[in-house]
PDB file of C-alpha atoms in Angstrom:
ATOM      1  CA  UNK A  99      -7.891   4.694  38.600  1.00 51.00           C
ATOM      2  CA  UNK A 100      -4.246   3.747  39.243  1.00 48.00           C
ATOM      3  CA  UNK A 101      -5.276   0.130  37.828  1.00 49.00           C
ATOM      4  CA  UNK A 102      -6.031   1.864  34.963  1.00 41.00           C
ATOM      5  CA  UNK A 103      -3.452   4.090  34.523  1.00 39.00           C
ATOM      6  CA  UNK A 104      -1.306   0.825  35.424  1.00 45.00           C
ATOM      7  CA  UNK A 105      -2.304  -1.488  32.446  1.00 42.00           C
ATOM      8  CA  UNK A 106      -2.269   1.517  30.162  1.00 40.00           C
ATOM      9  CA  UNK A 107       1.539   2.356  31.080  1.00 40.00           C
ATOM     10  CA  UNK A 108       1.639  -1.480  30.436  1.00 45.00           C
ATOM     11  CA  UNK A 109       0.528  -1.769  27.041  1.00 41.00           C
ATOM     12  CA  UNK A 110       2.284   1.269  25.903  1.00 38.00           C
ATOM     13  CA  UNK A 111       5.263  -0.908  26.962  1.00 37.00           C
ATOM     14  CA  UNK A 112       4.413  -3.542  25.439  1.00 43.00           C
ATOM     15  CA  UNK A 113       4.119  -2.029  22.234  1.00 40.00           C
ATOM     16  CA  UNK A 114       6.934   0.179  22.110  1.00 44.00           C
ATOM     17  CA  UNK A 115       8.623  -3.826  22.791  1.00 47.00           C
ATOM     18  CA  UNK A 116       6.799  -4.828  19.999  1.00 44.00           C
ATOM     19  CA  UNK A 117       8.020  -1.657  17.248  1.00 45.00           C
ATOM     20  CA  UNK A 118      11.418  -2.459  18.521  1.00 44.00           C
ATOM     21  CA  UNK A 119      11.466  -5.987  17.694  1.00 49.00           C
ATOM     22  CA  UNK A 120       9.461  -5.585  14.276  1.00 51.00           C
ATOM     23  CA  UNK A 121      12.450  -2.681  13.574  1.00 55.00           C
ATOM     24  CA  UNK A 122      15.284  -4.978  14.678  1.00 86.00           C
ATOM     25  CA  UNK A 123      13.799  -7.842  12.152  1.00 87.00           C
ATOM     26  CA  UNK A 124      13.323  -4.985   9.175  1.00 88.00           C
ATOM     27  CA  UNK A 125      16.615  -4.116   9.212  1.00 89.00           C
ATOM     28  CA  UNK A 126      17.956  -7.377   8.464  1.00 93.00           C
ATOM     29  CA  UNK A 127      15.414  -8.074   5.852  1.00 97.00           C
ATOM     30  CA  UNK A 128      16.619  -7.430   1.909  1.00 97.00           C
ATOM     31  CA  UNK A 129      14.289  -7.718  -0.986  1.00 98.00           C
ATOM     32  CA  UNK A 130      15.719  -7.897  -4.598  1.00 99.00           C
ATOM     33  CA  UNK A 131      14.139  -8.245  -8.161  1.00 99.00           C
ATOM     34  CA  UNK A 132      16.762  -9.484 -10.740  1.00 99.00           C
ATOM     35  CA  UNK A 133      16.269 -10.092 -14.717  1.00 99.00           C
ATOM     36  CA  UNK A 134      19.222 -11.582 -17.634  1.00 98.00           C
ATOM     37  CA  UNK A 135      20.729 -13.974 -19.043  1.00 98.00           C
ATOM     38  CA  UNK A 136      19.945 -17.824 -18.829  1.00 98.00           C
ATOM     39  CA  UNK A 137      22.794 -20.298 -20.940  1.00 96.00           C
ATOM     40  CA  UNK A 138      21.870 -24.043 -21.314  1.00 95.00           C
ATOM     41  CA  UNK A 139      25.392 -26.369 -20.684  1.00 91.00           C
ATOM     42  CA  UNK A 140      23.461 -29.782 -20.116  1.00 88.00           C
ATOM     43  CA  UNK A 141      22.134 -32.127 -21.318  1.00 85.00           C
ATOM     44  CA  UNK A 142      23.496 -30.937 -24.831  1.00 74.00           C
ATOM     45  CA  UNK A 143      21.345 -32.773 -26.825  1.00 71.00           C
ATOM     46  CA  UNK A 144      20.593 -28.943 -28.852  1.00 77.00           C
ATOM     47  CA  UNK A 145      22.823 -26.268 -29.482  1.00 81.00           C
ATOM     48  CA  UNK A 146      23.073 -24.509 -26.282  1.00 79.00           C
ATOM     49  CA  UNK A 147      23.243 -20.920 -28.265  1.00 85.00           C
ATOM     50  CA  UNK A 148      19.684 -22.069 -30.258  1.00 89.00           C
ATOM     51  CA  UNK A 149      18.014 -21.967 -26.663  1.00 90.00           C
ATOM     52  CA  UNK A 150      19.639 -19.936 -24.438  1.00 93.00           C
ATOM     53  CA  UNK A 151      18.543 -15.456 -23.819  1.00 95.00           C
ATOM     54  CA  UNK A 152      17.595 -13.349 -21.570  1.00 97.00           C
ATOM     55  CA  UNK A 153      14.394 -15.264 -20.195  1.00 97.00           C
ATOM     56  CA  UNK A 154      15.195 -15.183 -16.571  1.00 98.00           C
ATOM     57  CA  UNK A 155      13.341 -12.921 -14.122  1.00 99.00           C
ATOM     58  CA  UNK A 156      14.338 -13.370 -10.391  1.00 99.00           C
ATOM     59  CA  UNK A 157      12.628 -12.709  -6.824  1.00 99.00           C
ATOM     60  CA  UNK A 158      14.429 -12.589  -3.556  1.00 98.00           C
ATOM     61  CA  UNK A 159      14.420 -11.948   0.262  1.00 98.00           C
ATOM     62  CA  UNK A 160      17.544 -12.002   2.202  1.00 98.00           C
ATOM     63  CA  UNK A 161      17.633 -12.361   6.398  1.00 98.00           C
ATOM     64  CA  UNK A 162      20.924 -11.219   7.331  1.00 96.00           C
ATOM     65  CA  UNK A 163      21.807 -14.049  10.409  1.00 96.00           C
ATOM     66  CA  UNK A 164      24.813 -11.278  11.759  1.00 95.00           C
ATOM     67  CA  UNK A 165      27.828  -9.025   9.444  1.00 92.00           C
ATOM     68  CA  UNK A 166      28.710 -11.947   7.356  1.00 96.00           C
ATOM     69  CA  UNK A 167      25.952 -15.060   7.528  1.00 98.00           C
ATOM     70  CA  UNK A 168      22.597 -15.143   6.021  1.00 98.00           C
ATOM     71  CA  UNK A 169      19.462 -17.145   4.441  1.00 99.00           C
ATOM     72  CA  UNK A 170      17.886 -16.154   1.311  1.00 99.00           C
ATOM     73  CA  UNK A 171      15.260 -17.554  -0.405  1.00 98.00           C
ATOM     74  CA  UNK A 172      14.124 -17.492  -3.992  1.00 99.00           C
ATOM     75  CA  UNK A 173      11.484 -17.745  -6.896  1.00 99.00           C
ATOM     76  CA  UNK A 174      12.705 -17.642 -10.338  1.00 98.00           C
ATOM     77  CA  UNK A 175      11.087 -18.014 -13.828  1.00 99.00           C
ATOM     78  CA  UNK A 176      13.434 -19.465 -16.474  1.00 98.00           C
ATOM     79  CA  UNK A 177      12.564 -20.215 -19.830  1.00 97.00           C
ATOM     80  CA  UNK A 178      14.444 -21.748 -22.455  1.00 95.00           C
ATOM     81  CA  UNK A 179      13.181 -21.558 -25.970  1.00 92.00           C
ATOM     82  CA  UNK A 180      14.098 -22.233 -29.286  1.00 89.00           C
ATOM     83  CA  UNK A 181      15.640 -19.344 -31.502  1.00 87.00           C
ATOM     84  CA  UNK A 182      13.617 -20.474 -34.825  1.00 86.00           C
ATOM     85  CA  UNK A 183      10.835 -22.795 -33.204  1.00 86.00           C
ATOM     86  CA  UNK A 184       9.232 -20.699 -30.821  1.00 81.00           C
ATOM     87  CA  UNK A 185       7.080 -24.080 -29.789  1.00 85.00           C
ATOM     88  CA  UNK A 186      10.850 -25.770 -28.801  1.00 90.00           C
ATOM     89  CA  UNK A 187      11.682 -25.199 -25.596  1.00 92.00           C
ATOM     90  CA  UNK A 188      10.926 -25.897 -21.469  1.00 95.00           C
ATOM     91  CA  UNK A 189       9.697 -23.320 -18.728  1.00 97.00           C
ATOM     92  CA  UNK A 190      11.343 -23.487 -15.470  1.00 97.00           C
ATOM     93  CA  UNK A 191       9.964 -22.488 -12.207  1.00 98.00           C
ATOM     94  CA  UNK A 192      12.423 -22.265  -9.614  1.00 99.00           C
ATOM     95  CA  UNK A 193      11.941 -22.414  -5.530  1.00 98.00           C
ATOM     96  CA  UNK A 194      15.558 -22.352  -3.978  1.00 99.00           C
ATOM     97  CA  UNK A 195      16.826 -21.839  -0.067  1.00 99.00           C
ATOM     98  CA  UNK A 196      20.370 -20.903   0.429  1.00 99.00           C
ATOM     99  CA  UNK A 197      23.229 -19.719   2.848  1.00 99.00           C
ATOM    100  CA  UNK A 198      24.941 -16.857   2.411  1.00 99.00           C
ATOM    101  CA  UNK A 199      28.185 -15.402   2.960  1.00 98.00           C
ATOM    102  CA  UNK A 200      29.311 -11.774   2.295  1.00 97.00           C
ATOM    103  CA  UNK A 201      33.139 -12.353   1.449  1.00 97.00           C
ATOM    104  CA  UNK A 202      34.332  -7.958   0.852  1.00 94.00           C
ATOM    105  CA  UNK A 203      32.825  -7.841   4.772  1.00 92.00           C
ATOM    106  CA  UNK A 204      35.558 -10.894   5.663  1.00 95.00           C
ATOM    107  CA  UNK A 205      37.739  -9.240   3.870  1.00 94.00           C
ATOM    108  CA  UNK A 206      37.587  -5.630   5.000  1.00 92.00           C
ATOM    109  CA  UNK A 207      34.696  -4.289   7.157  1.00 88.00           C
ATOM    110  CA  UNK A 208      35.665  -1.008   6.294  1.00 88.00           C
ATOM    111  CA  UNK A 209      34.498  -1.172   2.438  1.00 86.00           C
ATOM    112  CA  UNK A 210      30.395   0.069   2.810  1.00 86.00           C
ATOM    113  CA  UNK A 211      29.953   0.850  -0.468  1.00 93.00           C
ATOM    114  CA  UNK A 212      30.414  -2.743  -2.623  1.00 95.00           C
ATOM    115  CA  UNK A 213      29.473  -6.091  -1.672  1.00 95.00           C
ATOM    116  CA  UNK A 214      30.203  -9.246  -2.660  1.00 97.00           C
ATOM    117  CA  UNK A 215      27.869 -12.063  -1.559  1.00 98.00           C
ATOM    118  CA  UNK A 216      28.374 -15.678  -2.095  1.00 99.00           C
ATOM    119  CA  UNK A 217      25.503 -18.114  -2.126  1.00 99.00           C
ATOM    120  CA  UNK A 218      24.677 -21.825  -2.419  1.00 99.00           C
ATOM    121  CA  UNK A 219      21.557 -24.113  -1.557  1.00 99.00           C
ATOM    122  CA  UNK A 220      18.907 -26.537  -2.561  1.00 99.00           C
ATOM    123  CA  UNK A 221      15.519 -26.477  -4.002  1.00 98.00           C
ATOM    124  CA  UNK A 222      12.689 -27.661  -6.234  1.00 98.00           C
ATOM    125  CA  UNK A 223      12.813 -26.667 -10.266  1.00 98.00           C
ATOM    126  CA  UNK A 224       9.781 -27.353 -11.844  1.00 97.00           C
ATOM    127  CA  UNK A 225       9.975 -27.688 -15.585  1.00 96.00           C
ATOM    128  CA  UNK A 226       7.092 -27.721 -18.245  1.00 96.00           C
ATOM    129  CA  UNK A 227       7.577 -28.480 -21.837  1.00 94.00           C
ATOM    130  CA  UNK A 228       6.885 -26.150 -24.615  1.00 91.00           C
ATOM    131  CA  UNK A 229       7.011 -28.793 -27.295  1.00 88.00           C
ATOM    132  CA  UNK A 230       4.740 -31.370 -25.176  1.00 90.00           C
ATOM    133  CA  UNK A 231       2.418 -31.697 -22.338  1.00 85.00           C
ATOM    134  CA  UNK A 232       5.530 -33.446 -20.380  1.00 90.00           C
ATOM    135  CA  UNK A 233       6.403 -32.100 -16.662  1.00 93.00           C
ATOM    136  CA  UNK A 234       9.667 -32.472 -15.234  1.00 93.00           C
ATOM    137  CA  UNK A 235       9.811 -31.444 -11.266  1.00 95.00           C
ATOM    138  CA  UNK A 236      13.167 -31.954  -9.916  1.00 96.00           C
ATOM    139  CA  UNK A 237      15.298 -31.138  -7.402  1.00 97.00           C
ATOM    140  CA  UNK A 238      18.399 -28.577  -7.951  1.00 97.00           C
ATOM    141  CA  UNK A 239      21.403 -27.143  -5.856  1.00 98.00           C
ATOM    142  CA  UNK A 240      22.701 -24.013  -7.128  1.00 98.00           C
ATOM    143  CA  UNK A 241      26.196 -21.939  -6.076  1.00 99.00           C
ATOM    144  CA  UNK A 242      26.680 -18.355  -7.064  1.00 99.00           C
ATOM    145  CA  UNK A 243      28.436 -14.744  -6.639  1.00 98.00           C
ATOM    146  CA  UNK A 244      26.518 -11.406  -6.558  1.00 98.00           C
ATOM    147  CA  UNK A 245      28.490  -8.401  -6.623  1.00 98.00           C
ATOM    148  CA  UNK A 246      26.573  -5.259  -5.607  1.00 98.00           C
ATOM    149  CA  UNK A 247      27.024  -1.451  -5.520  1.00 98.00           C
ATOM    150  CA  UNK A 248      25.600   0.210  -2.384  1.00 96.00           C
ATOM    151  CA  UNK A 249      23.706   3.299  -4.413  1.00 97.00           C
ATOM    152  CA  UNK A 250      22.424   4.696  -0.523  1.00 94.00           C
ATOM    153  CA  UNK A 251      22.284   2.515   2.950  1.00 90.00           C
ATOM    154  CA  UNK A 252      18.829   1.014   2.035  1.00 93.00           C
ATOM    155  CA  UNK A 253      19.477   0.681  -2.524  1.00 97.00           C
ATOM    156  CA  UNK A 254      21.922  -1.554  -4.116  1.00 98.00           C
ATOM    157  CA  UNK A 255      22.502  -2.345  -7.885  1.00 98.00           C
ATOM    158  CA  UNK A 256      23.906  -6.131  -8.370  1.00 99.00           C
ATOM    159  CA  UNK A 257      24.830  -8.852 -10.661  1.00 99.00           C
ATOM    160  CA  UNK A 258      24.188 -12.397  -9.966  1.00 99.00           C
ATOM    161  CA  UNK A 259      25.613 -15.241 -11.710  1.00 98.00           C
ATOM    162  CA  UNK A 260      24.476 -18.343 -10.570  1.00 99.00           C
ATOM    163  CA  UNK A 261      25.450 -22.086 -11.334  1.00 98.00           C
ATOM    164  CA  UNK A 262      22.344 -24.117 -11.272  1.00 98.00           C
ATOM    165  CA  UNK A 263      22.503 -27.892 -11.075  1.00 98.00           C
ATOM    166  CA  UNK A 264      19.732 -30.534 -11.820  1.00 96.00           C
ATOM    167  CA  UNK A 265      19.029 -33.652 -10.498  1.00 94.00           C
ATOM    168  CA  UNK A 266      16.940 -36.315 -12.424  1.00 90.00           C
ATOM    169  CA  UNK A 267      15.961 -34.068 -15.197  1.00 93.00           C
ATOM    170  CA  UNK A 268      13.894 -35.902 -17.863  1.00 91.00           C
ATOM    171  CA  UNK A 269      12.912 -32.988 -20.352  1.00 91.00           C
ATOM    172  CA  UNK A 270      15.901 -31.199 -22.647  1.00 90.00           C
ATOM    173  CA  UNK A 271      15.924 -27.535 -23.363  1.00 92.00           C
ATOM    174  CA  UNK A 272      14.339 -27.935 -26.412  1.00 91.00           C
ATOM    175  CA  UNK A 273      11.368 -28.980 -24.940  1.00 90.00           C
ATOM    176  CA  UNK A 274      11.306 -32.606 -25.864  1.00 89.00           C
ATOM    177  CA  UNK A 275      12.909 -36.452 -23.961  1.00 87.00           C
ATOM    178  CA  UNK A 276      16.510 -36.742 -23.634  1.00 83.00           C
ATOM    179  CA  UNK A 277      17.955 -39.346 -26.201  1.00 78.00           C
ATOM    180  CA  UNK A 278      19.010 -42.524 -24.952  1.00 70.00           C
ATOM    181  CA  UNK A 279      18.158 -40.897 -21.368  1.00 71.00           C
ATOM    182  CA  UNK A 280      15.747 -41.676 -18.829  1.00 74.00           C
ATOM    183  CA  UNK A 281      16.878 -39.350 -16.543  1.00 81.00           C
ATOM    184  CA  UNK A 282      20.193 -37.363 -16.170  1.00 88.00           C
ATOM    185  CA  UNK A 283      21.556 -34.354 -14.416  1.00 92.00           C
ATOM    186  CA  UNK A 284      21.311 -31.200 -15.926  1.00 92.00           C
ATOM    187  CA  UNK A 285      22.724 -28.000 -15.781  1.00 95.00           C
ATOM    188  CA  UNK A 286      22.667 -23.909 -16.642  1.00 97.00           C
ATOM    189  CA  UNK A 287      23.739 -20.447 -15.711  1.00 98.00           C
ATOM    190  CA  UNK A 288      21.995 -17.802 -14.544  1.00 98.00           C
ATOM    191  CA  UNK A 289      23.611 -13.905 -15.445  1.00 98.00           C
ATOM    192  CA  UNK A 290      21.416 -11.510 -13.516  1.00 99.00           C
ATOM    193  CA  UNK A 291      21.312  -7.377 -13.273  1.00 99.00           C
ATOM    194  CA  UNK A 292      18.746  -6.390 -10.393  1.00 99.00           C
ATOM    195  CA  UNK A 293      18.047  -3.654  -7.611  1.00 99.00           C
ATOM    196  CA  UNK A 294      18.122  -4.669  -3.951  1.00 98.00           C
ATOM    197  CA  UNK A 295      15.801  -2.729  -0.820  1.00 97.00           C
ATOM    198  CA  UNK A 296      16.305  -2.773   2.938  1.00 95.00           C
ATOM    199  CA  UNK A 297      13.605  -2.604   4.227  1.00 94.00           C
ATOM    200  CA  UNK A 298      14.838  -1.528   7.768  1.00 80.00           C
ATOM    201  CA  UNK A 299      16.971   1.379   8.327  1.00 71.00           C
TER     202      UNK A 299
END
């Protein structure tokens, strides 16, 4: 009997253990969903206003490291497309890992209810053509600053706007081989409006 009641005082340990630590990690865990503005700057073989809109939708997770470090990682879908050919254009599909840095909490630990988070990192962008069956997988390193407004402790409304840079791109934003180039490095910016969720406390 007292082994019993032994290993069941033990796993009731062990599990409150458990809730604690699976709490701790929630409530540095951040989950955002962001959707704007994507603007072409190179290679500018087109007219970047022909193929640039709002074609960008954005997924994220955030793991806060302590009050000012963290890693985030991203998916986003990108597309660029031509304004009067809707068959010009190239489909981006974006896998990013980044540090972050939340500068107002340098600044002024007091301030709860804005943010401002800066971010940089490297990934994979993986481009298909609209106007061919060409593929263009590349690798990227983007820099950016999202502002946010704290709505509650767990809701915040942001912008993101986002410097994305290319390496070895093959395919222009019209869809179709850069002249002259076999490969270059490319680049756009991302302007995003999205909703962020702790998931802790």
């Amino acid at each position: 009997m007292k082994k019993l009641v032994l290993v069941a005082a033990l796993a009731v340990v062990s599990l409150n253990e458990m809730n604690a630590q699976e709490s701790s990690f929630l409530d540095k865990v951040t989950l955002e969903a962001g959707y704007g503005y994507n603007l072409a700057f190179s290679p500018d073989n087109v007219d970047r206003t022909d193929v640039s809109g709002l074609n960008t939708i954005q997924l994220g997770a955030n793991y806060q490291l302590n009050n000012l470090w963290g890693v985030r990682g991203t998916y986003s879908n990108t597309t660029f497309k031509h304004k009067d050919f809707s068959n010009h254009g190239v489909n981006y599909n974006k896998l990013t890992a980044e540090a972050t840095y939340q500068v107002l909490q340098a600044i002024n630990p007091q301030i709860t209810k804005f943010d401002v988070m800066a971010h940089a990192g490297f990934g994979l962008n993986f481009g298909k053509s609209k106007a061919t069956d060409a593929t263009d997988a590349m690798g990227n390193f983007q820099i950016g600053l999202k502002p946010q407004y704290n709505v509650s402790d767990r809701v915040g409304i942001f912008l993101d706007g986002t410097y994305i840079m290319n390496f070895s791109q093959n395919v222009g934003y019209n869809g179709y081989s850069i002249p002259g180039e076999d490969s270059t490095t490319g680049g756009y910016v991302t302007g995003l409006i999205g909703v962020s969720i702790k998931l802790g406390k």
